[in-house]
Short mmCIF file of C-alpha atoms and ligand atoms in Angstrom, two decimals:
data_model
loop_
_atom_site.label_atom_id
_atom_site.label_comp_id
_atom_site.label_asym_id
_atom_site.label_seq_id
_atom_site.Cartn_x
_atom_site.Cartn_y
_atom_site.Cartn_z
CA MET A 1 17.84 -29.09 6.45
CA ILE A 2 15.36 -27.60 4.03
CA SER A 3 16.56 -25.38 1.22
CA ARG A 4 16.79 -21.62 1.67
CA THR A 5 14.40 -19.87 -0.66
CA ILE A 6 13.31 -16.53 0.73
CA SER A 7 15.86 -13.80 0.08
CA GLU A 8 17.97 -12.50 2.93
CA GLU A 9 16.91 -8.96 2.10
CA SER A 10 13.19 -9.79 2.47
CA ILE A 11 13.83 -11.51 5.79
CA LYS A 12 15.82 -8.54 7.11
CA LYS A 13 13.14 -6.03 6.09
CA ALA A 14 10.30 -8.16 7.43
CA LYS A 15 12.11 -8.64 10.73
CA VAL A 16 12.38 -4.89 11.27
CA LEU A 17 8.67 -4.40 10.48
CA ILE A 18 7.59 -7.20 12.82
CA ASP A 19 9.91 -6.06 15.65
CA ARG A 20 8.45 -2.56 15.46
CA ALA A 21 4.82 -3.62 15.19
CA GLU A 22 2.47 -3.93 18.13
CA ARG A 23 -0.91 -4.30 16.44
CA ILE A 24 -0.88 -6.56 13.42
CA VAL A 25 -3.71 -7.68 11.14
CA THR A 26 -3.67 -10.45 8.58
CA VAL A 27 -5.84 -10.45 5.48
CA CYS A 28 -6.53 -13.14 2.87
CA HIS A 29 -8.61 -13.74 -0.27
CA THR A 30 -12.41 -13.93 -0.54
CA ALA A 31 -14.14 -17.24 0.07
CA PRO A 32 -11.14 -18.21 2.18
CA ASP A 33 -10.01 -21.81 1.84
CA GLY A 34 -7.98 -23.93 4.25
CA ASP A 35 -4.71 -22.38 3.12
CA ALA A 36 -5.99 -18.81 3.55
CA ILE A 37 -7.49 -19.53 6.98
CA GLY A 38 -4.67 -21.85 8.07
CA SER A 39 -2.00 -19.27 7.19
CA SER A 40 -3.92 -16.42 8.83
CA LEU A 41 -4.45 -18.34 12.07
CA ALA A 42 -0.89 -19.65 12.16
CA ALA A 43 0.38 -16.07 11.88
CA VAL A 44 -1.96 -15.04 14.71
CA HIS A 45 -0.71 -17.87 16.96
CA VAL A 46 2.99 -17.25 16.33
CA LEU A 47 2.78 -13.46 16.58
CA GLY A 48 0.57 -13.81 19.67
CA ALA A 49 3.21 -16.04 21.26
CA LEU A 50 5.71 -13.27 20.49
CA GLY A 51 3.57 -10.84 22.49
CA LYS A 52 2.00 -9.00 19.56
CA GLU A 53 -1.66 -8.18 19.28
CA CYS A 54 -2.67 -9.88 16.06
CA ARG A 55 -6.11 -10.39 14.49
CA ALA A 56 -7.06 -12.31 11.37
CA ILE A 57 -9.52 -10.46 9.13
CA VAL A 58 -11.31 -12.25 6.31
CA PRO A 59 -13.38 -10.58 3.56
CA ASP A 60 -16.30 -13.00 3.90
CA ALA A 61 -17.44 -16.37 5.21
CA TYR A 62 -15.28 -19.48 5.09
CA ASN A 63 -16.34 -23.12 4.98
CA ALA A 64 -17.82 -24.67 8.12
CA ASN A 65 -15.18 -27.43 8.13
CA LEU A 66 -12.53 -24.82 8.97
CA ALA A 67 -14.40 -23.48 11.99
CA LYS A 68 -12.77 -25.97 14.33
CA LEU A 69 -9.23 -24.83 13.57
CA PRO A 70 -7.69 -23.37 16.72
CA GLY A 71 -8.39 -19.65 16.93
CA ALA A 72 -11.09 -19.64 14.23
CA LYS A 73 -13.64 -18.13 16.61
CA GLU A 74 -11.54 -14.97 16.85
CA ILE A 75 -11.49 -14.38 13.08
CA VAL A 76 -13.12 -11.10 12.10
CA ASP A 77 -15.45 -11.52 9.12
CA ALA A 78 -15.53 -8.10 7.40
CA THR A 79 -18.90 -8.87 5.81
CA ARG A 80 -20.53 -9.38 9.20
CA TYR A 81 -18.48 -6.79 11.09
CA PRO A 82 -17.39 -4.15 8.56
CA ASP A 83 -16.88 -1.38 11.12
CA PHE A 84 -14.79 -3.53 13.43
CA ALA A 85 -12.67 -4.73 10.52
CA ALA A 86 -12.15 -1.13 9.35
CA ARG A 87 -11.15 -0.08 12.88
CA LEU A 88 -8.61 -2.90 13.13
CA PHE A 89 -7.05 -1.84 9.82
CA ASP A 90 -6.99 1.75 11.06
CA GLN A 91 -5.16 0.87 14.24
CA ALA A 92 -2.78 -1.64 12.68
CA ASP A 93 0.91 -0.87 12.42
CA LEU A 94 1.53 -3.86 10.14
CA VAL A 95 -0.62 -5.76 7.63
CA ILE A 96 0.32 -9.29 6.60
CA CYS A 97 -1.27 -10.29 3.29
CA LEU A 98 -1.63 -14.03 2.92
CA ASP A 99 -2.53 -16.32 0.02
CA PHE A 100 -3.45 -13.73 -2.64
CA ASN A 101 -1.52 -11.84 -5.29
CA GLU A 102 -3.54 -8.69 -5.93
CA PRO A 103 -5.79 -6.47 -3.79
CA ARG A 104 -8.82 -7.29 -5.99
CA ARG A 105 -8.77 -10.81 -4.54
CA THR A 106 -9.70 -9.45 -1.10
CA GLY A 107 -13.17 -8.52 -2.38
CA ARG A 108 -14.89 -5.99 -0.15
CA LEU A 109 -11.59 -5.27 1.66
CA GLU A 110 -9.85 -4.10 -1.52
CA LYS A 111 -10.30 -0.39 -0.86
CA THR A 112 -9.52 -0.68 2.87
CA LEU A 113 -6.34 -2.54 2.03
CA ARG A 114 -5.27 -0.07 -0.67
CA ASP A 115 -5.98 2.92 1.61
CA CYS A 116 -4.32 1.43 4.69
CA LYS A 117 -1.18 3.38 5.60
CA ALA A 118 0.47 0.63 7.65
CA PRO A 119 3.43 -1.23 6.14
CA LYS A 120 2.55 -4.47 4.39
CA ILE A 121 4.20 -7.84 4.00
CA LEU A 122 2.90 -10.20 1.31
CA ILE A 123 3.43 -13.94 1.70
CA ASP A 124 1.89 -15.83 -1.20
CA HIS A 125 2.25 -18.56 -3.79
CA HIS A 126 0.12 -17.27 -6.70
CA LEU A 127 1.75 -16.19 -9.96
CA HIS A 128 2.44 -12.54 -10.80
CA PRO A 129 2.03 -10.60 -7.55
CA ASP A 130 0.64 -7.14 -8.22
CA ILE A 131 0.35 -5.31 -4.94
CA GLU A 132 2.00 -2.39 -3.20
CA ALA A 133 3.78 -3.96 -0.26
CA ASP A 134 7.00 -3.19 1.61
CA VAL A 135 8.09 -6.80 1.47
CA ILE A 136 6.90 -9.20 -1.23
CA ILE A 137 7.57 -12.85 -0.55
CA SER A 138 6.05 -14.56 -3.56
CA HIS A 139 6.96 -18.16 -4.39
CA PRO A 140 4.56 -19.81 -6.84
CA GLU A 141 6.62 -23.00 -6.69
CA MET A 142 5.52 -23.52 -3.08
CA ALA A 143 2.58 -25.89 -2.63
CA ALA A 144 0.81 -23.71 -0.07
CA THR A 145 1.08 -20.28 1.50
CA ALA A 146 1.07 -22.02 4.89
CA TYR A 147 4.19 -23.95 3.85
CA LEU A 148 5.89 -20.74 2.74
CA LEU A 149 4.83 -19.12 6.02
CA PHE A 150 6.50 -21.95 7.96
CA ARG A 151 9.73 -21.28 6.07
CA PHE A 152 9.36 -17.56 6.70
CA ILE A 153 8.86 -18.10 10.45
CA CYS A 154 11.93 -20.36 10.60
CA ARG A 155 14.05 -17.83 8.74
CA LEU A 156 13.00 -15.21 11.30
CA GLU A 157 14.39 -17.65 13.91
CA LEU A 158 10.93 -18.03 15.41
CA PHE A 159 10.68 -21.82 15.07
CA ASN A 160 10.30 -22.11 18.84
CA PHE A 161 7.24 -19.87 18.73
CA ILE A 162 5.38 -22.35 16.55
CA ASN A 163 3.11 -23.87 19.19
CA LYS A 164 0.67 -26.72 18.72
CA PRO A 165 -2.22 -24.52 17.46
CA ALA A 166 0.10 -22.82 14.94
CA ALA A 167 1.43 -26.21 13.78
CA GLU A 168 -2.11 -27.49 13.28
CA CYS A 169 -3.09 -24.43 11.23
CA ILE A 170 0.01 -24.65 9.02
CA LEU A 171 -0.61 -28.34 8.41
CA ALA A 172 -4.27 -27.60 7.59
CA GLY A 173 -3.14 -25.12 4.92
CA MET A 174 -0.66 -27.58 3.43
CA MET A 175 -3.20 -30.41 3.40
CA THR A 176 -5.87 -28.24 1.78
CA ASP A 177 -3.78 -26.96 -1.10
CA THR A 178 -2.37 -30.39 -1.94
CA GLY A 179 -5.63 -32.34 -1.59
CA ASN A 180 -4.19 -34.07 1.47
CA PHE A 181 -0.85 -34.58 -0.29
CA SER A 182 -2.27 -35.98 -3.48
CA TYR A 183 -1.23 -33.27 -6.00
CA ASN A 184 1.34 -30.50 -6.27
CA CYS A 185 3.33 -32.19 -3.54
CA ALA A 186 6.45 -33.67 -5.11
CA ASP A 187 8.73 -31.33 -3.14
CA PRO A 188 10.61 -33.52 -0.60
CA ASP A 189 10.99 -30.58 1.79
CA LEU A 190 7.21 -30.56 2.29
CA TYR A 191 7.51 -33.78 4.25
CA ILE A 192 10.32 -32.49 6.43
CA VAL A 193 7.99 -29.66 7.39
CA VAL A 194 5.14 -32.13 8.01
CA ALA A 195 7.43 -34.09 10.33
CA GLU A 196 8.25 -30.93 12.29
CA LEU A 197 4.58 -30.04 12.56
CA LEU A 198 3.70 -33.52 13.84
CA ARG A 199 6.48 -33.20 16.41
CA LYS A 200 4.90 -29.95 17.53
CA GLY A 201 1.74 -31.91 18.27
CA ALA A 202 -0.43 -31.37 15.16
CA ASP A 203 -2.99 -34.19 14.90
CA LYS A 204 -2.98 -35.08 11.20
CA ASP A 205 -5.62 -37.80 11.44
CA ALA A 206 -8.07 -35.50 13.19
CA LEU A 207 -7.38 -32.77 10.63
CA TYR A 208 -7.99 -35.21 7.78
CA LYS A 209 -11.36 -36.19 9.22
CA GLN A 210 -12.29 -32.55 9.81
CA LEU A 211 -11.12 -31.16 6.48
CA PHE A 212 -11.69 -34.00 4.03
CA ASN A 213 -14.08 -36.52 5.42
CA THR A 214 -16.90 -34.63 7.03
CA LEU A 215 -19.94 -34.13 4.84
CA SER A 216 -23.53 -33.36 5.73
CA GLU A 217 -26.20 -35.69 4.38
CA ASN A 218 -27.45 -32.90 2.08
CA SER A 219 -23.97 -32.29 0.75
CA MET A 220 -23.36 -35.98 0.10
CA ARG A 221 -26.66 -36.26 -1.81
CA LEU A 222 -25.98 -33.07 -3.76
CA ASN A 223 -22.56 -34.34 -4.85
CA ALA A 224 -23.96 -37.73 -5.81
CA TYR A 225 -26.74 -36.03 -7.82
CA ALA A 226 -24.23 -33.76 -9.53
CA VAL A 227 -22.07 -36.68 -10.65
CA TYR A 228 -24.94 -38.98 -11.60
CA GLU A 229 -27.29 -36.53 -13.29
CA LYS A 230 -25.28 -33.47 -14.21
CA MET A 231 -21.76 -34.49 -15.21
CA GLU A 232 -21.03 -34.16 -18.93
CA VAL A 233 -17.93 -35.96 -20.14
CA PHE A 234 -16.23 -35.03 -23.41
CA PRO A 235 -13.87 -37.98 -23.94
CA ASP A 236 -12.58 -36.73 -27.30
CA GLU A 237 -11.67 -33.38 -25.83
CA GLY A 238 -10.34 -34.62 -22.48
CA ALA A 239 -12.84 -32.55 -20.54
CA ALA A 240 -15.74 -32.74 -18.09
CA LEU A 241 -18.32 -30.21 -17.00
CA ILE A 242 -20.76 -30.03 -14.10
CA VAL A 243 -23.34 -27.25 -13.94
CA LEU A 244 -25.61 -26.62 -10.96
CA SER A 245 -28.40 -24.05 -10.99
CA ARG A 246 -29.67 -22.09 -8.02
CA GLU A 247 -32.82 -24.20 -8.01
CA GLU A 248 -30.79 -27.43 -7.78
CA LEU A 249 -28.58 -26.04 -5.03
CA ASN A 250 -31.63 -24.91 -3.06
CA ARG A 251 -33.23 -28.33 -3.47
CA PHE A 252 -30.31 -29.83 -1.54
CA HIS A 253 -30.17 -26.93 0.97
CA TYR A 254 -26.72 -25.97 -0.28
CA VAL A 255 -24.43 -24.19 2.15
CA LYS A 256 -20.98 -22.82 1.40
CA GLY A 257 -18.42 -25.58 1.07
CA ASP A 258 -20.88 -28.33 0.18
CA THR A 259 -19.44 -28.71 -3.33
CA GLU A 260 -15.79 -28.09 -2.41
CA ALA A 261 -14.41 -31.37 -3.78
CA LEU A 262 -16.86 -31.85 -6.64
CA VAL A 263 -14.74 -30.35 -9.43
CA ASN A 264 -11.97 -32.87 -8.74
CA ARG A 265 -14.14 -35.93 -9.18
CA PRO A 266 -14.22 -36.16 -13.01
CA LEU A 267 -10.40 -36.14 -13.11
CA ALA A 268 -10.54 -39.74 -11.89
CA ILE A 269 -11.92 -40.76 -15.30
CA PRO A 270 -9.07 -41.91 -17.57
CA GLY A 271 -8.61 -39.39 -20.38
CA VAL A 272 -10.21 -36.45 -18.57
CA VAL A 273 -7.42 -33.94 -18.10
CA TYR A 274 -9.49 -30.94 -17.08
CA SER A 275 -12.75 -30.40 -15.32
CA ALA A 276 -15.02 -27.43 -14.74
CA PHE A 277 -17.78 -26.83 -12.24
CA LEU A 278 -20.20 -23.95 -12.72
CA ARG A 279 -22.34 -22.87 -9.78
CA GLU A 280 -25.10 -20.32 -10.19
CA GLU A 281 -24.86 -17.51 -7.64
CA THR A 282 -27.33 -14.63 -7.31
CA ASP A 283 -25.40 -12.16 -9.46
CA MET A 284 -22.86 -14.32 -11.33
CA VAL A 285 -21.66 -17.82 -12.07
CA LYS A 286 -18.85 -19.10 -9.85
CA VAL A 287 -16.38 -21.02 -11.96
CA SER A 288 -14.05 -23.65 -10.57
CA MET A 289 -11.58 -25.68 -12.63
CA ARG A 290 -9.01 -28.41 -12.03
CA SER A 291 -6.58 -30.18 -14.33
CA THR A 292 -3.81 -32.72 -14.37
CA GLY A 293 -0.40 -32.45 -16.02
CA ASP A 294 0.36 -29.23 -17.87
CA PHE A 295 -3.15 -28.23 -18.91
CA PRO A 296 -3.33 -24.58 -17.75
CA VAL A 297 -6.78 -23.99 -16.24
CA ASN A 298 -5.48 -20.68 -14.89
CA VAL A 299 -5.08 -19.42 -18.47
CA LEU A 300 -8.57 -20.62 -19.39
CA CYS A 301 -10.07 -18.91 -16.31
CA LYS A 302 -8.14 -15.70 -16.92
CA GLU A 303 -8.92 -15.43 -20.63
CA HIS A 304 -12.59 -16.40 -20.54
CA PHE A 305 -14.03 -16.63 -17.03
CA GLY A 306 -12.90 -13.50 -15.18
CA GLY A 307 -10.39 -15.12 -12.86
CA GLY A 308 -7.10 -16.94 -12.60
CA GLY A 309 -5.25 -19.15 -10.17
CA HIS A 310 -2.75 -21.97 -10.45
CA LEU A 311 -1.87 -24.22 -13.39
CA ASN A 312 -3.96 -27.11 -12.01
CA ALA A 313 -6.50 -25.29 -9.82
CA ALA A 314 -8.17 -22.09 -10.87
CA GLY A 315 -11.44 -20.26 -10.78
CA GLY A 316 -13.28 -17.15 -11.74
CA GLU A 317 -16.52 -15.21 -11.78
CA PHE A 318 -18.59 -15.16 -14.94
CA TYR A 319 -21.09 -12.33 -15.29
CA GLY A 320 -23.81 -13.79 -17.48
CA THR A 321 -26.29 -16.64 -17.32
CA LEU A 322 -25.44 -20.20 -16.37
CA GLU A 323 -26.32 -21.31 -19.92
CA GLU A 324 -23.95 -18.73 -21.38
CA ALA A 325 -21.11 -19.87 -19.13
CA ALA A 326 -21.71 -23.53 -19.98
CA GLY A 327 -22.03 -22.69 -23.68
CA LEU A 328 -18.76 -20.79 -23.60
CA PHE A 329 -16.99 -23.72 -21.92
CA ARG A 330 -18.33 -26.16 -24.53
CA SER A 331 -17.44 -23.81 -27.39
CA LEU A 332 -13.81 -23.76 -26.27
CA LEU A 333 -13.34 -27.54 -26.09
CA LYS A 334 -11.88 -28.02 -29.57
CA GLU A 335 -9.59 -25.02 -29.33
CA ASN A 336 -8.34 -26.11 -25.90
CA LYS A 337 -7.59 -29.59 -27.21
CA GLU A 338 -5.53 -28.21 -30.07
CA LYS A 339 -3.69 -25.73 -27.87
CA TYR A 340 -3.01 -27.71 -24.73
CA ILE A 341 -3.51 -31.44 -25.20
CA LYS A 342 -0.88 -33.33 -27.13
P1 5GP B 1 -11.58 -22.86 -6.12
O1 5GP B 1 -11.91 -23.62 -7.33
O2 5GP B 1 -11.19 -23.74 -4.98
O3 5GP B 1 -12.61 -21.83 -5.76
O4 5GP B 1 -10.28 -22.01 -6.47
C1 5GP B 1 -9.08 -22.64 -6.83
C2 5GP B 1 -8.02 -21.59 -7.01
O5 5GP B 1 -8.39 -20.76 -8.12
C3 5GP B 1 -7.88 -20.62 -5.85
O6 5GP B 1 -6.90 -21.06 -4.96
C4 5GP B 1 -7.47 -19.34 -6.52
O7 5GP B 1 -6.09 -19.35 -6.73
C5 5GP B 1 -8.13 -19.41 -7.87
N1 5GP B 1 -9.40 -18.68 -7.97
C6 5GP B 1 -10.63 -19.11 -7.62
N2 5GP B 1 -11.57 -18.19 -7.87
C7 5GP B 1 -10.92 -17.13 -8.40
C8 5GP B 1 -11.35 -15.86 -8.89
O8 5GP B 1 -12.53 -15.49 -8.87
N3 5GP B 1 -10.38 -15.04 -9.36
C9 5GP B 1 -9.06 -15.41 -9.39
N4 5GP B 1 -8.16 -14.55 -9.88
N5 5GP B 1 -8.63 -16.59 -8.96
C10 5GP B 1 -9.54 -17.46 -8.47
MN1 MN B 2 -3.13 -21.24 -1.26
#
């Protein structure tokens, strides 16, 4: 038996909203990752099995390696189909918000979400939820939203509605947010859930290959170049930095997702406790950070790089030049060491 975490009151309220609903939409954060997409699709599969009409709406494109998840073809990308997405929100009698803590994180859907009159249920694992929702199920101690969603579904007594596609999507979310069970995964209950998902028919080996070990030639070369030529290591300050300009990304025909795992790589170097990757976009610098132990990259991203996230995985958007972002990171090294590294 796994522990009971979600409050009885939340479950009761959510049950009423789901029972009443006929047309449900899910929404997640921008640049959706495996947890955002996995949770959204799992909700679609389970609610579909219950006889509800349910569509997953995403603010913008997700990585190509997620496109093979069951149901991914039915996802509505609000950047490509803004009118359709708006119509779905209009007609919805329930909105399920997955894997984000504030409306701002839904990017172009922020206003639509705020204006939407339908009741909302939030299921998320980011710190400090700040959203108007009828039911807020926020558990930052959970390794993935997909894992929390599994618990939610079980508490609604809908375990039997978790079919093979739903199981696969939940497992994909859990694998993504734990780096295939390599960090943030000390919770024994996680593995009970994995066992249940495998019993439901989820193919973990195939998911691993799809999510973690499929790389285009361009992407492999770009990552190798980034590590070989562009990685700066600051051994005295326990840090590493990789910066890639637009020109460099173009040279390797960068497509979304190509540098997904790059920021983790420097953490393999003994003594490096946090790592940053700065990627030049057209109008800003996308910041991605990872750490080990109790170094809070979420604080660093929130205070200096227009973002936030989790203790060990965070990101942000820096409005300035790539050089300014890199300079700022370097200028904070000493201060960070004093504050956070014993
Ligand atoms: P990634 O580095 O994979 O893009 O993001 C890692 C985590 O950092 C995400 O799961 C999310 O929690 C957080 N994050 C990334 N980008 C942003 C951002 O622009 N704003 C905020 N608030 N959080 C972000
Ligand atoms: Mn997540």
